[in-house]
Coordinates of N, CA and C in Angstrom, one line a residue:
F224 N -11.9 -1.5 15.7 CA -10.8 -0.5 15.7 C -9.5 -1.2 15.4
R225 N -8.7 -0.7 14.5 CA -7.4 -1.3 14.1 C -6.3 -0.7 14.9
D226 N -5.4 -1.6 15.3 CA -4.3 -1.1 16.1 C -3.3 -0.2 15.2
C227 N -3.3 -0.5 14.0 CA -2.3 0.2 13.1 C -2.8 0.1 11.7
D228 N -2.8 1.3 11.0 CA -3.2 1.3 9.6 C -2.0 1.9 8.9
L229 N -1.4 1.1 8.0 CA -0.2 1.5 7.3 C -0.4 1.9 5.9
Y230 N -1.7 2.3 5.5 CA -2.0 2.7 4.2 C -1.1 3.8 3.7
S231 N -1.0 4.8 4.5 CA -0.2 6.0 4.1 C 1.3 5.6 3.9
V232 N 1.7 4.7 4.8 CA 3.1 4.2 4.7 C 3.3 3.6 3.3
G233 N 2.4 2.8 2.9 CA 2.5 2.1 1.6 C 2.5 3.1 0.5
L234 N 1.7 4.2 0.6 CA 1.7 5.2 -0.5 C 3.1 5.8 -0.6
L235 N 3.7 6.2 0.6 CA 5.0 6.8 0.6 C 6.1 5.9 0.2
L236 N 6.0 4.6 0.6 CA 7.1 3.7 0.3 C 7.1 3.5 -1.2
D237 N 5.9 3.3 -1.9 CA 5.9 3.1 -3.3 C 6.4 4.3 -4.0
A238 N 5.9 5.5 -3.6 CA 6.4 6.7 -4.2 C 7.9 6.9 -4.1
L239 N 8.4 6.6 -3.0 CA 9.9 6.8 -2.8 C 10.7 5.8 -3.7
V240 N 10.2 4.5 -3.7 CA 11.0 3.5 -4.5 C 10.7 3.6 -6.0
A241 N 9.5 3.8 -6.4 CA 9.1 3.8 -7.8 C 9.3 5.1 -8.4
G242 N 9.2 6.2 -7.6 CA 9.3 7.5 -8.2 C 8.0 8.1 -8.7
V243 N 6.9 7.4 -8.5 CA 5.6 7.9 -8.9 C 4.6 7.5 -7.8
W244 N 3.5 8.2 -7.7 CA 2.4 7.8 -6.8 C 1.7 6.6 -7.4
P245 N 1.3 5.6 -6.5 CA 0.7 4.4 -6.9 C -0.6 4.6 -7.7
F246 N -1.3 5.7 -7.5 CA -2.6 5.9 -8.2 C -2.4 7.0 -9.2
G247 N -1.2 7.4 -9.5 CA -0.9 8.4 -10.5 C -1.2 9.8 -9.9
A248 N -1.2 10.8 -10.8 CA -1.4 12.1 -10.3 C -2.8 12.6 -10.6
A249 N -3.6 11.7 -11.1 CA -5.0 12.1 -11.4 C -5.7 12.6 -10.1
A250 N -6.2 13.8 -10.2 CA -7.0 14.3 -9.0 C -8.4 14.8 -9.4
S251 N -8.8 14.2 -10.6 CA -10.2 14.6 -11.0 C -11.2 14.0 -10.1
V252 N -12.4 14.6 -10.1 CA -13.5 14.1 -9.3 C -13.7 12.6 -9.6
A253 N -13.7 12.2 -10.9 CA -14.0 10.8 -11.3 C -12.9 9.9 -10.7
A254 N -11.7 10.3 -10.8 CA -10.6 9.5 -10.3 C -10.6 9.3 -8.8
L255 N -10.9 10.4 -8.1 CA -11.1 10.3 -6.7 C -12.2 9.4 -6.3
G256 N -13.3 9.5 -7.0 CA -14.5 8.6 -6.8 C -14.1 7.2 -6.9
E257 N -13.4 6.8 -8.0 CA -13.0 5.4 -8.2 C -12.1 4.9 -7.1
R258 N -11.2 5.8 -6.6 CA -10.4 5.4 -5.4 C -11.2 5.2 -4.2
A259 N -12.1 6.1 -3.9 CA -12.9 6.0 -2.7 C -13.8 4.8 -2.8
A260 N -14.2 4.4 -3.9 CA -15.1 3.2 -4.1 C -14.3 1.9 -4.1
G261 N -13.0 2.0 -4.1 CA -12.2 0.8 -4.1 C -12.0 0.2 -5.5
R262 N -12.4 0.9 -6.5 CA -12.3 0.3 -7.9 C -11.0 0.6 -8.6
A263 N -10.3 1.6 -8.1 CA -9.0 1.9 -8.7 C -7.9 1.1 -8.0
L264 N -7.2 0.4 -8.8 CA -6.1 -0.4 -8.3 C -4.8 0.3 -8.3
P265 N -3.9 0.2 -7.3 CA -2.7 0.9 -7.3 C -1.7 0.4 -8.4
R266 N -1.0 1.2 -9.0 CA 0.0 0.8 -10.0 C 1.3 0.7 -9.2
V267 N 1.6 -0.4 -8.6 CA 2.8 -0.6 -7.8 C 3.9 -1.1 -8.7
G268 N 5.0 -0.4 -8.7 CA 6.1 -0.8 -9.6 C 7.5 -0.5 -8.9
T269 N 7.8 -1.3 -7.9 CA 9.1 -1.1 -7.2 C 10.2 -1.7 -7.9
G270 N 9.9 -2.7 -8.8 CA 11.0 -3.4 -9.5 C 11.2 -4.7 -8.8
S271 N 10.6 -5.0 -7.7 CA 10.7 -6.3 -7.0 C 9.4 -6.9 -6.7
K272 N 9.2 -8.1 -7.2 CA 7.9 -8.8 -6.9 C 7.6 -8.9 -5.5
D273 N 8.6 -9.2 -4.6 CA 8.3 -9.3 -3.2 C 8.0 -8.0 -2.5
L274 N 8.7 -6.9 -2.9 CA 8.4 -5.6 -2.4 C 7.0 -5.1 -2.9
D275 N 6.7 -5.4 -4.1 CA 5.4 -5.0 -4.7 C 4.3 -5.7 -3.8
A276 N 4.5 -6.9 -3.5 CA 3.5 -7.6 -2.7 C 3.3 -6.9 -1.3
I277 N 4.4 -6.5 -0.7 CA 4.3 -5.8 0.6 C 3.6 -4.5 0.4
V278 N 3.9 -3.7 -0.6 CA 3.3 -2.4 -0.8 C 1.8 -2.6 -1.1
R279 N 1.5 -3.6 -2.0 CA 0.1 -3.9 -2.3 C -0.7 -4.2 -1.1
K280 N -0.1 -4.9 -0.2 CA -0.9 -5.3 1.1 C -1.1 -4.0 1.9
T281 N -0.2 -3.1 1.9 CA -0.5 -1.8 2.7 C -1.5 -1.0 2.0
L282 N -1.7 -1.2 0.7 CA -2.6 -0.3 -0.1 C -4.0 -1.1 -0.4
C283 N -4.2 -2.2 0.2 CA -5.4 -2.9 0.1 C -6.6 -2.0 0.4
F284 N -7.7 -2.0 -0.4 CA -8.8 -1.1 -0.2 C -9.5 -1.5 1.1
E285 N -9.7 -2.7 1.4 CA -10.3 -3.2 2.6 C -9.3 -3.2 3.7
P286 N -9.6 -2.5 4.8 CA -8.6 -2.5 5.9 C -8.3 -3.9 6.5
D287 N -9.2 -4.8 6.4 CA -8.9 -6.2 6.9 C -7.9 -6.9 6.0
G288 N -7.6 -6.4 4.8 CA -6.6 -7.0 3.9 C -5.2 -6.4 4.2
R289 N -5.2 -5.3 5.0 CA -3.9 -4.7 5.2 C -3.2 -5.3 6.4
Y290 N -2.0 -4.9 6.7 CA -1.3 -5.4 7.9 C -2.0 -5.0 9.1
A291 N -2.1 -6.0 10.0 CA -2.8 -5.7 11.3 C -1.9 -4.9 12.3
S292 N -0.6 -4.9 12.1 CA 0.3 -4.2 13.0 C 1.5 -3.7 12.3
A293 N 2.2 -2.7 12.9 CA 3.5 -2.3 12.4 C 4.5 -3.4 12.5
E294 N 4.3 -4.2 13.5 CA 5.3 -5.3 13.7 C 5.2 -6.3 12.6
E295 N 4.0 -6.7 12.2 CA 3.8 -7.6 11.0 C 4.4 -7.0 9.8
F296 N 4.1 -5.7 9.5 CA 4.7 -5.0 8.4 C 6.2 -5.1 8.4
G297 N 6.8 -4.8 9.6 CA 8.2 -4.8 9.8 C 8.9 -6.1 9.6
E298 N 8.1 -7.2 10.0 CA 8.6 -8.5 9.8 C 8.8 -8.8 8.3
D299 N 7.7 -8.4 7.5 CA 7.8 -8.7 6.1 C 8.9 -7.8 5.4
L300 N 9.1 -6.6 5.9 CA 10.2 -5.8 5.3 C 11.5 -6.4 5.7
D301 N 11.7 -6.8 7.0 CA 13.0 -7.5 7.4 C 13.2 -8.7 6.5
A302 N 12.2 -9.5 6.3 CA 12.4 -10.7 5.5 C 12.8 -10.3 4.0
Y303 N 12.2 -9.3 3.5 CA 12.6 -8.8 2.2 C 14.0 -8.4 2.1
L304 N 14.4 -7.6 3.1 CA 15.8 -7.1 3.1 C 16.9 -8.1 3.5
A305 N 16.5 -9.2 4.1 CA 17.5 -10.2 4.5 C 18.1 -10.9 3.3

């Protein structure tokens, strides 16, 4: 069990900063299957290499590759904003 899963936060953060959804607007059955199988990679485009890395970590297909806590996520965001 994970203490915190920030996947949806990553989706919203990228959409707000980049102006588009990280997986595009494709809602076809094939596109949804690719996302569910972990084969579709997010198109992260915030304009900042450091912020892109943060967003990509929140959108990692495997939960173990994501932030373990909101605190860890916040620390990376604070470091980016500093």
